Short mmCIF file of C-alpha atoms in Angstrom, two decimals:
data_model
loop_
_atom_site.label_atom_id
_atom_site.label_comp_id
_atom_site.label_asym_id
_atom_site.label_seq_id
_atom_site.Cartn_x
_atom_site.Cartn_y
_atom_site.Cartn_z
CA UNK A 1 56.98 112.63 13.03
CA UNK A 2 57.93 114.24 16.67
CA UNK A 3 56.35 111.76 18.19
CA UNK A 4 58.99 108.93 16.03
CA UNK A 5 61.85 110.73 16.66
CA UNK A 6 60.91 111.05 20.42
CA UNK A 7 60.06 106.79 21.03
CA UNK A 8 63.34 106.19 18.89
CA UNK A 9 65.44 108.15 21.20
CA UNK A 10 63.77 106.46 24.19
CA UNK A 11 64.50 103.46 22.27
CA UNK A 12 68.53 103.74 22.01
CA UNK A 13 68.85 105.23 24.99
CA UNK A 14 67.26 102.04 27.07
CA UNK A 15 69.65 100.13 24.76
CA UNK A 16 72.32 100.45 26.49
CA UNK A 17 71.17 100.06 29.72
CA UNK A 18 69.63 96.46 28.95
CA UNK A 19 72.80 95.47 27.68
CA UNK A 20 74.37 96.34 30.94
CA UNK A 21 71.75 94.79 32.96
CA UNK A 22 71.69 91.22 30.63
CA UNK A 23 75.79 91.54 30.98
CA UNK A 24 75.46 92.20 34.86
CA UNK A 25 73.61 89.67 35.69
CA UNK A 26 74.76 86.64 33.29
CA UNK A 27 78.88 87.23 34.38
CA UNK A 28 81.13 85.06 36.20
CA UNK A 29 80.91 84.95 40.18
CA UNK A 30 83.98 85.97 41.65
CA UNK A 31 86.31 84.06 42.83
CA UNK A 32 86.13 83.38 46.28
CA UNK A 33 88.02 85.28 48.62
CA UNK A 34 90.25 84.09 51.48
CA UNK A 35 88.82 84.00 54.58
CA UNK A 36 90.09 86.93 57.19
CA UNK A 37 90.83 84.43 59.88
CA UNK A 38 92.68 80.77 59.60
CA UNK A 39 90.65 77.81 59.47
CA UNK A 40 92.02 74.42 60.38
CA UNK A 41 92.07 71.61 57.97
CA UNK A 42 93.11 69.25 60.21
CA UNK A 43 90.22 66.75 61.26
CA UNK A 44 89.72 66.90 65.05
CA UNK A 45 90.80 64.08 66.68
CA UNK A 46 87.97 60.90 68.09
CA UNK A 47 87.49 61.69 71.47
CA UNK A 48 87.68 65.91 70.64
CA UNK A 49 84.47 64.62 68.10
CA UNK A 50 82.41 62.68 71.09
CA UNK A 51 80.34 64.15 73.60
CA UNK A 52 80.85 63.63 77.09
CA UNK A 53 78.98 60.02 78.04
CA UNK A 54 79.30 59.02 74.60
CA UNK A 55 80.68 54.76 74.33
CA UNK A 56 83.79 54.67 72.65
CA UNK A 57 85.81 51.94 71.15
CA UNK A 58 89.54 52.29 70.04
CA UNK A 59 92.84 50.80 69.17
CA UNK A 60 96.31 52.28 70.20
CA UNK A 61 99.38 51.90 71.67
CA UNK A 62 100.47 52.18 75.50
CA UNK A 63 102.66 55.09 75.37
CA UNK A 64 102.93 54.98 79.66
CA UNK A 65 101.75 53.92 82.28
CA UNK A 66 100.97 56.06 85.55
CA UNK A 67 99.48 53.76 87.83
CA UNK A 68 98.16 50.22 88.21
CA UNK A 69 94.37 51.95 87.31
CA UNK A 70 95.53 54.92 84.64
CA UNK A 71 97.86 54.44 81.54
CA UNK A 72 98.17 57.16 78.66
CA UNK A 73 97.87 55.48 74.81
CA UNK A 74 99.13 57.34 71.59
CA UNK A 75 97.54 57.39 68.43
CA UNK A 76 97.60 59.61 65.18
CA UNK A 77 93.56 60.39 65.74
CA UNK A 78 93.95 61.47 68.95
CA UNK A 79 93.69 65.22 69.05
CA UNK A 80 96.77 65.78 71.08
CA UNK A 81 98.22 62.30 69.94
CA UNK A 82 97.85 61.15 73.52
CA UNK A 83 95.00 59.76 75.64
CA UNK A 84 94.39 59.08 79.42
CA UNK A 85 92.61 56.09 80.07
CA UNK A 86 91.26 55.25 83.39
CA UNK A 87 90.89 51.40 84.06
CA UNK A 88 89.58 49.23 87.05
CA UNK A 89 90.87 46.15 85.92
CA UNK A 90 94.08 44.60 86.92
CA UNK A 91 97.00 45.53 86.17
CA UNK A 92 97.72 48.08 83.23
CA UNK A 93 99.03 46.97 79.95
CA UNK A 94 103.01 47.62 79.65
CA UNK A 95 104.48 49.69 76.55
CA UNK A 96 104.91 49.78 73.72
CA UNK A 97 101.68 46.84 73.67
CA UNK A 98 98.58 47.60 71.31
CA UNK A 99 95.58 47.71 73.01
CA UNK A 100 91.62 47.79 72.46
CA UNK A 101 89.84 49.90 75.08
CA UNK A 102 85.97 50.51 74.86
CA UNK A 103 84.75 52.57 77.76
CA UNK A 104 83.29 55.46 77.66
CA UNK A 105 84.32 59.68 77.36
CA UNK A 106 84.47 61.58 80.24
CA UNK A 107 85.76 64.78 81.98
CA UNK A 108 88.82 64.44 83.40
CA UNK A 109 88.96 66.09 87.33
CA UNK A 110 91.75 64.38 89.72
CA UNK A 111 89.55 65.34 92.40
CA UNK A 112 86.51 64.02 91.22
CA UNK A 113 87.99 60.25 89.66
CA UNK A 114 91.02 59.92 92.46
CA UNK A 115 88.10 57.55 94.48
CA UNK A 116 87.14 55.62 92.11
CA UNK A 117 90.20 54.72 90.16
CA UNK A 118 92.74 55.23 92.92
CA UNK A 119 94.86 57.38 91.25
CA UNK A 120 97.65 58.33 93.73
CA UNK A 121 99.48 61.59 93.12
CA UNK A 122 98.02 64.45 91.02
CA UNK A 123 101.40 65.11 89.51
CA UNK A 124 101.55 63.24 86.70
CA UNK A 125 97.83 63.74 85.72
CA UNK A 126 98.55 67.93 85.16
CA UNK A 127 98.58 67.55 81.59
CA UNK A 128 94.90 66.06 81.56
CA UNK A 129 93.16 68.03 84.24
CA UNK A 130 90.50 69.51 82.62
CA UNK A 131 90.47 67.28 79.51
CA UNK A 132 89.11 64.11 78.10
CA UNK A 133 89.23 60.92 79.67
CA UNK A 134 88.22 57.22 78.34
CA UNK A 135 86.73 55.40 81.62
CA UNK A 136 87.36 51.66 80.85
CA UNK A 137 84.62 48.82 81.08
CA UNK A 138 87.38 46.75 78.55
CA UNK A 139 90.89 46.88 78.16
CA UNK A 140 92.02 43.62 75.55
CA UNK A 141 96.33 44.00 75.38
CA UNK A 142 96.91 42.30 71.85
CA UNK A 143 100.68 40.01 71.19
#
């Protein structure tokens, strides 16, 4: 009869402990916690997403123009809202005129691209040194 008594308290003593291990393991997850740092929701604008070299083909408006070979066009997708284009073909569309440019994403350097595109003074070119660029092979100004 010891040896009843002695598997029966074995018995309800591992009781309890399977019911905490069947609870433990079949409760809700919890709810997921904030992360520690901010993360942007805001989708990253076209020419942010391409890699330099990449072809690229988009619609915007001529916000300005800085020379007969470089004009800056706005659009909502644009990561800054504003984006340099660099164009060899005569002359540059006026404001506020849609355009289609497909070209093709590239570093912007003064330096390097004053050549080729005959930029004229770095001045008004600070605020894309060092940025992206869209070198032209197309510009199509639309009524």
């Amino acid at each position: 009869m010891d040896r009843r008594r002695h598997r029966t308290r074995w018995a309800l003593a591992a009781v309890p402990v399977g019911i905490l291990l069947v609870a433990g393991c079949t409760s809700r997850p919890a709810a997921p916690q904030p992360s520690p740092e901010p993360t942007s929701t805001v989708r990253l604008g076209t020419v942010a997403r391409a890699d330099v070299g990449a072809r690229l083909t988009m619609t915007a408006t001529v916000e300005r123009v800085i020379s007969d070979t470089a004009f800056v066009v706005h659009d909502v997708d644009l990561t800054e809202g504003t984006l340099l284009v660099l164009s060899t073909a005569a002359p540059a569309p006026e404001p506020p005129q849609l355009v289609t440019v497909r070209g093709t994403v590239v570093d912007f350097s003064h330096r390097e691209l004053d050549g080729r595109y005959r930029l004229g003074d770095s001045g008004p070119y600070r605020a894309f040194e060092g940025g992206r660029a869209l070198a032209a092979d197309e510009v199509t100004a639309w009524d």
